[in-house]
């Protein structure tokens, strides 16, 4: 993981793309209410990229100047062979950071292997500390198992473990202070995410569930002092420090605060679609290029470079007119 490749992915607005998020499966052992329908149909095997194809794409993107790769899903750790794939990507020459987003369900056993695979940081989803609510929100998840997974990850000494919490009004919005206290006690970070309107989820009204980052911040300020962080990142997150703690609190606010002007990322779906924006359908089909009889790595690279021409300037989310985007978050690689 040395020697940076020069940036080759620059879009029409002068933004350099050096961050790739890869969804390595659309499947998941949870069914979070904001992410999936209860009864999901997942993709058949021949429609999804093989692990070898994912590796080829990761390698190509790194050759084109990508410095950070996030592996996500679905739940990435339930795909067979995921740990070996992480091992291979983790040593790509030119990649600075391999990171992972997980629901934590497999961490008790997977944490040591992830550390050995050069995974630098982990984002672990945790929306509530109440076991019953956890079951309601994830439909199938077990809170205790995830909490044990967080401890297993801490034991491995990952840098800056971060919790991701999607906050929904009247579901878990009263828990934001407890979640931050949990992060402080465990010396880890936490980000609060506004729900994004991806896919139709039955029995779940997104407009009603919307709880803004400003409301979360206001609630937290009743109990904690939040100092705006001066650290500049390209992340769509606005960070605050809590004095005398190790914890940083992030707010990811696609609705209330637009974060597109510094966007440096693209997403690869498990079907091999390169999505150029989370909130738009602009994409190119890399699977067809990979599987073409006359495949060449030069053609693949050129297609990726050309895709920069269609990266949209910004997303247009509107919770009141759902759905804006018909794909689900597990297909998108959130
Ligand atoms: N299964 C893994 C997990 O839950 O961390 C990785 C994939 S999941 C799609 C990635 C992140 O997207 C999670 O933090 C999840 O809470 C978030 N997410 C899923 N659906 C969302 C939505 N509609 N709006 C905002 N965030 C969402
Ligand atoms: Fe699975 Fe993550 Fe979606 Fe929850 S948010 S259903 S854990 S992919």
Coordinates of C-alpha atoms and ligand atoms in Angstrom, one line a residue:
X1 CA 0.0 0.0 0.0
X2 CA 2.6 2.6 -1.1
X3 CA 3.3 4.7 -4.2
X4 CA 0.2 6.8 -5.1
X5 CA -0.9 6.7 -8.7
X6 CA -1.5 10.2 -10.2
X7 CA -5.2 11.3 -10.2
X8 CA -6.9 10.4 -13.5
X9 CA -10.5 10.7 -12.5
X10 CA -11.5 14.3 -12.7
X11 CA -15.1 15.3 -13.4
X12 CA -16.6 18.3 -15.3
X13 CA -16.7 20.3 -12.1
X14 CA -13.0 19.8 -11.3
X15 CA -13.7 17.3 -8.5
X16 CA -11.1 14.5 -8.3
X17 CA -12.5 11.1 -7.6
X18 CA -10.2 9.2 -5.3
X19 CA -12.7 7.2 -3.2
X20 CA -14.5 4.1 -4.3
X21 CA -17.2 2.3 -2.3
X22 CA -17.9 -1.2 -3.4
X23 CA -21.0 -3.2 -2.5
X24 CA -19.8 -6.8 -2.5
X25 CA -23.3 -8.3 -1.9
X26 CA -26.9 -7.1 -1.9
X27 CA -27.7 -9.8 0.7
X28 CA -28.0 -9.2 4.4
X29 CA -28.8 -11.0 7.6
X30 CA -30.8 -7.9 8.9
X31 CA -33.8 -6.2 7.3
X32 CA -33.5 -2.7 8.7
X33 CA -36.8 -0.9 8.2
X34 CA -35.3 2.1 6.4
X35 CA -33.1 0.0 4.1
X36 CA -35.0 -3.0 2.9
X37 CA -38.4 -4.5 2.6
X38 CA -39.1 -7.4 4.9
X39 CA -39.5 -9.8 2.0
X40 CA -36.6 -9.0 -0.3
X41 CA -35.7 -10.8 -3.6
X42 CA -32.0 -10.8 -4.0
X43 CA -30.0 -11.0 -7.2
X44 CA -29.3 -14.4 -8.8
X45 CA -25.6 -15.4 -8.7
X46 CA -24.9 -14.9 -12.5
X47 CA -26.0 -11.3 -12.2
X48 CA -23.5 -10.4 -9.5
X49 CA -19.8 -9.7 -9.9
X50 CA -17.6 -12.6 -8.9
X51 CA -14.9 -11.9 -6.3
X52 CA -12.3 -12.0 -9.1
X53 CA -14.2 -9.4 -11.1
X54 CA -14.5 -7.2 -8.0
X55 CA -10.8 -7.5 -7.4
X56 CA -10.0 -6.6 -11.0
X57 CA -12.2 -3.5 -10.7
X58 CA -10.6 -2.5 -7.4
X59 CA -7.2 -2.8 -8.9
X60 CA -8.1 -0.8 -12.0
X61 CA -9.6 2.0 -9.9
X62 CA -6.4 2.2 -7.8
X63 CA -4.4 2.4 -11.0
X64 CA -6.6 5.3 -11.9
X65 CA -5.7 7.2 -8.7
X66 CA -8.3 5.9 -6.2
X67 CA -6.7 6.0 -2.7
X68 CA -9.5 4.9 -0.5
X69 CA -11.8 1.9 -0.9
X70 CA -14.7 1.2 1.4
X71 CA -16.2 -2.3 1.3
X72 CA -19.9 -2.4 2.0
X73 CA -23.2 -4.1 1.1
X74 CA -25.7 -5.5 2.0
X75 CA -23.8 -7.0 4.8
X76 CA -20.3 -7.5 3.3
X77 CA -19.1 -10.0 5.9
X78 CA -21.8 -12.6 5.0
X79 CA -20.5 -13.0 1.5
X80 CA -18.4 -16.2 1.2
X81 CA -14.8 -15.3 0.4
X82 CA -15.2 -11.7 1.6
X83 CA -12.2 -11.9 4.0
X84 CA -9.9 -13.3 1.3
X85 CA -11.0 -10.5 -1.1
X86 CA -10.3 -7.9 1.6
X87 CA -6.8 -9.4 2.1
X88 CA -6.1 -9.1 -1.7
X89 CA -7.4 -5.5 -1.9
X90 CA -5.7 -4.5 1.3
X91 CA -2.2 -4.9 -0.3
X92 CA -2.9 -3.1 -3.6
X93 CA 0.0 -0.9 -4.5
X94 CA -1.2 2.8 -4.3
X95 CA -4.2 2.2 -2.0
X96 CA -3.8 4.3 1.1
X97 CA -6.9 3.1 3.0
X98 CA -9.1 0.1 3.0
X99 CA -12.2 0.5 5.2
X100 CA -15.3 -1.4 5.9
X101 CA -19.0 -0.7 6.8
X102 CA -20.7 -3.5 8.6
X103 CA -23.7 -4.2 10.8
X104 CA -21.4 -5.9 13.3
X105 CA -23.2 -9.2 13.3
X106 CA -20.0 -11.2 12.2
X107 CA -17.4 -9.2 14.1
X108 CA -17.0 -11.5 17.0
X109 CA -15.3 -14.0 14.7
X110 CA -14.2 -11.8 11.8
X111 CA -12.4 -8.9 13.7
X112 CA -8.9 -10.5 13.9
X113 CA -9.0 -11.5 10.2
X114 CA -10.1 -8.0 9.2
X115 CA -7.2 -6.5 11.2
X116 CA -4.8 -8.9 9.5
X117 CA -6.2 -8.0 6.1
X118 CA -5.0 -4.4 6.5
X119 CA -8.5 -3.0 7.0
X120 CA -7.8 0.3 8.6
X121 CA -11.1 1.5 10.0
X122 CA -14.5 0.1 10.7
X123 CA -17.9 1.8 10.6
X124 CA -20.4 -0.2 12.6
X125 CA -24.1 0.5 12.4
X126 CA -25.9 0.8 15.7
X127 CA -29.2 2.7 15.9
X128 CA -30.3 1.9 19.4
X129 CA -29.1 0.4 22.7
X130 CA -32.5 -1.1 23.5
X131 CA -32.7 -4.8 22.6
X132 CA -36.4 -4.7 21.7
X133 CA -36.1 -1.6 19.6
X134 CA -33.0 -3.1 17.9
X135 CA -35.2 -6.1 16.9
X136 CA -37.9 -3.8 15.7
X137 CA -35.6 -1.7 13.6
X138 CA -33.4 -4.5 12.1
X139 CA -36.3 -7.0 12.2
X140 CA -33.8 -9.9 12.6
X141 CA -30.8 -8.6 14.4
X142 CA -29.5 -9.4 17.9
X143 CA -28.2 -6.4 19.8
X144 CA -26.0 -8.4 22.2
X145 CA -24.2 -10.0 19.3
X146 CA -23.5 -6.6 17.8
X147 CA -22.3 -5.2 21.1
X148 CA -20.0 -8.1 21.5
X149 CA -18.8 -7.5 17.9
X150 CA -17.9 -3.9 18.8
X151 CA -15.9 -5.1 21.8
X152 CA -14.1 -7.6 19.6
X153 CA -13.2 -4.8 17.1
X154 CA -12.0 -2.6 19.9
X155 CA -9.8 -5.4 21.2
X156 CA -8.1 -5.6 17.8
X157 CA -7.1 -1.9 18.1
X158 CA -8.7 -0.6 14.9
X159 CA -8.1 3.2 14.4
X160 CA -11.1 5.4 14.9
X161 CA -14.0 2.9 15.0
X162 CA -17.1 4.8 14.2
X163 CA -20.8 4.0 14.9
X164 CA -23.4 4.9 12.2
X165 CA -26.8 5.7 13.5
X166 CA -29.8 6.4 11.3
X167 CA -32.2 8.4 13.4
X168 CA -36.0 8.2 12.8
X169 CA -38.6 10.3 14.5
X170 CA -40.7 8.3 17.1
X171 CA -38.5 5.2 16.6
X172 CA -35.1 6.0 18.1
X173 CA -34.8 9.8 18.2
X174 CA -35.0 9.9 22.0
X175 CA -31.8 7.8 22.1
X176 CA -29.3 10.1 20.6
X177 CA -27.7 11.2 23.9
X178 CA -27.4 7.6 25.1
X179 CA -25.8 6.6 21.9
X180 CA -23.2 9.4 22.3
X181 CA -22.6 8.4 25.9
X182 CA -22.0 4.8 24.7
X183 CA -19.5 6.2 22.1
X184 CA -17.7 8.2 24.8
X185 CA -17.5 5.3 27.2
X186 CA -16.0 3.2 24.5
X187 CA -13.7 5.9 23.2
X188 CA -15.1 5.6 19.6
X189 CA -16.7 8.1 17.2
X190 CA -20.4 8.3 16.1
X191 CA -22.2 9.7 13.1
X192 CA -25.8 10.4 12.9
X193 CA -27.4 9.9 9.4
X194 CA -30.6 11.5 8.1
X195 CA -32.6 8.8 6.3
X196 CA -32.3 8.9 2.5
X197 CA -35.2 8.0 0.2
X198 CA -33.8 5.0 -1.5
X199 CA -36.3 2.4 -2.6
X200 CA -39.9 1.9 -1.4
X201 CA -40.2 0.3 2.0
X202 CA -43.7 -0.9 2.9
X203 CA -45.2 0.2 6.3
X204 CA -42.6 2.9 6.6
X205 CA -43.4 6.6 5.9
X206 CA -40.2 8.5 5.3
X207 CA -41.6 11.9 5.5
X208 CA -43.1 11.1 8.9
X209 CA -39.9 9.5 10.2
X210 CA -37.6 12.4 9.1
X211 CA -35.6 13.8 12.0
X212 CA -33.0 16.4 11.0
X213 CA -29.4 16.7 12.0
X214 CA -30.3 20.1 13.4
X215 CA -32.8 18.5 15.7
X216 CA -30.3 15.8 16.8
X217 CA -27.7 18.5 17.5
X218 CA -30.2 20.5 19.5
X219 CA -31.0 17.4 21.6
X220 CA -27.3 16.6 22.2
X221 CA -26.5 20.1 23.3
X222 CA -28.9 19.6 26.2
X223 CA -26.3 17.1 27.7
X224 CA -23.0 17.6 25.9
X225 CA -20.8 20.4 24.7
X226 CA -20.2 20.1 20.9
X227 CA -17.3 22.1 19.4
X228 CA -17.2 22.3 15.7
X229 CA -14.1 20.3 14.4
X230 CA -11.7 22.3 12.4
X231 CA -10.4 19.2 10.7
X232 CA -11.2 19.4 6.9
X233 CA -12.3 16.2 5.2
X234 CA -14.1 15.4 1.9
X235 CA -16.6 13.4 3.8
X236 CA -20.3 14.5 3.7
X237 CA -20.2 14.8 7.4
X238 CA -20.0 17.8 9.6
X239 CA -17.9 16.9 12.7
X240 CA -17.9 18.1 16.3
X241 CA -15.6 17.2 19.1
X242 CA -16.8 16.7 22.7
X243 CA -14.2 18.3 25.0
X244 CA -12.3 15.9 27.3
X245 CA -13.4 12.8 25.4
X246 CA -11.9 10.8 22.5
X247 CA -15.3 11.0 20.7
X248 CA -16.1 12.9 17.6
X249 CA -19.7 13.3 16.6
X250 CA -20.6 13.5 12.9
X251 CA -23.8 14.6 11.2
X252 CA -24.5 13.3 7.7
X253 CA -27.3 15.5 6.4
X254 CA -28.2 14.9 2.7
X255 CA -31.5 16.8 3.2
X256 CA -30.6 19.7 5.4
X257 CA -27.0 20.4 4.3
X258 CA -25.9 19.8 0.8
X259 CA -22.5 18.1 0.6
X260 CA -22.0 17.7 -3.1
X261 CA -19.5 20.4 -3.9
X262 CA -16.6 18.4 -2.4
X263 CA -17.8 15.0 -3.5
X264 CA -14.8 12.7 -4.3
X265 CA -16.5 9.4 -4.5
X266 CA -18.2 6.9 -6.8
X267 CA -20.0 3.6 -5.9
X268 CA -19.8 0.2 -7.5
X269 CA -22.9 -2.0 -7.1
X270 CA -22.6 -5.8 -6.9
X271 CA -24.2 -5.9 -10.3
X272 CA -21.2 -4.0 -11.7
X273 CA -22.9 -0.7 -12.2
X274 CA -20.7 2.3 -11.4
X275 CA -23.0 4.9 -9.8
X276 CA -21.7 8.4 -10.1
X277 CA -23.9 9.9 -7.5
X278 CA -25.8 8.5 -4.5
X279 CA -28.9 10.6 -5.3
X280 CA -29.1 10.2 -9.1
X281 CA -29.4 7.2 -11.5
X282 CA -26.4 8.2 -13.7
X283 CA -24.3 5.1 -14.1
X284 CA -22.3 3.0 -16.4
X285 CA -22.3 -0.8 -16.8
X286 CA -18.8 -2.2 -16.0
X287 CA -19.9 -5.8 -15.9
X288 CA -20.7 -5.9 -19.6
X289 CA -17.2 -4.4 -20.3
X290 CA -15.6 -7.0 -18.0
X291 CA -17.4 -9.9 -19.6
X292 CA -17.0 -8.8 -23.2
X293 CA -15.1 -11.3 -25.5
X294 CA -12.8 -8.5 -26.5
X295 CA -12.1 -7.3 -22.9
X296 CA -9.0 -5.3 -22.4
X297 CA -7.9 -3.4 -19.3
X298 CA -7.3 -0.3 -21.4
X299 CA -11.0 -0.3 -22.6
X300 CA -12.1 -0.7 -19.0
X301 CA -9.9 2.2 -17.9
X302 CA -11.1 4.4 -20.7
X303 CA -14.8 3.7 -19.8
X304 CA -14.2 4.7 -16.2
X305 CA -12.3 7.8 -17.2
X306 CA -15.2 8.7 -19.7
X307 CA -17.8 8.2 -16.9
X308 CA -16.5 11.3 -15.2
X309 CA -18.3 13.3 -17.9
X310 CA -21.7 12.2 -16.5
X311 CA -21.1 12.6 -12.8
X312 CA -23.9 15.0 -11.8
X313 CA -23.2 18.2 -10.0
X314 CA -25.5 17.4 -7.1
X315 CA -28.2 15.1 -5.8
X316 CA -31.9 16.0 -5.4
X317 CA -33.4 14.3 -2.4
X318 CA -36.9 15.1 -1.4
X319 CA -38.5 13.0 1.4
X320 CA -42.0 14.3 0.6
X321 CA -42.0 12.9 -2.9
X322 CA -40.9 9.4 -2.5
X323 CA -39.3 7.5 -4.0
X324 CA -36.8 9.6 -5.8
X325 CA -34.5 6.7 -6.4
X326 CA -35.9 3.2 -6.9
X327 CA -32.8 1.2 -5.9
X328 CA -32.4 0.3 -2.2
X329 CA -29.5 1.2 0.0
X330 CA -28.2 -2.4 0.0
X331 CA -27.9 -2.1 -3.8
X332 CA -26.3 1.2 -3.6
X333 CA -23.5 0.5 -1.2
X334 CA -24.2 3.0 1.5
Ligands
LIG1 N1 -24.9 -3.7 6.3 C1 -23.9 -2.7 6.6 C2 -24.4 -1.8 7.6 O1 -25.6 -1.8 7.9 O2 -23.5 -1.1 8.2 C3 -23.4 -2.0 5.4 C4 -24.4 -1.5 4.3 S1 -25.6 -0.4 4.9 C5 -26.5 -0.1 3.4 C6 -24.6 1.1 5.1 C7 -25.2 2.2 5.9 O3 -26.3 2.7 5.2 C8 -25.6 1.8 7.3 O4 -25.1 2.6 8.2 C9 -27.1 2.0 7.2 O5 -27.6 2.4 8.5 C10 -27.3 3.1 6.2 N2 -28.6 3.1 5.5 C11 -29.3 2.1 5.0 N3 -30.4 2.6 4.4 C12 -30.4 3.9 4.6 C13 -31.3 5.0 4.2 N4 -32.4 4.8 3.5 N5 -30.9 6.2 4.6 C14 -29.8 6.5 5.2 N6 -28.9 5.6 5.6 C15 -29.2 4.3 5.3
LIG2 FE1 -28.6 -4.8 6.2 FE2 -27.1 -2.7 6.5 FE3 -29.4 -2.5 5.1 FE4 -29.5 -3.0 7.7 S1 -28.6 -1.1 6.7 S2 -30.6 -4.1 6.2 S3 -27.7 -4.2 8.1 S4 -27.6 -3.6 4.6

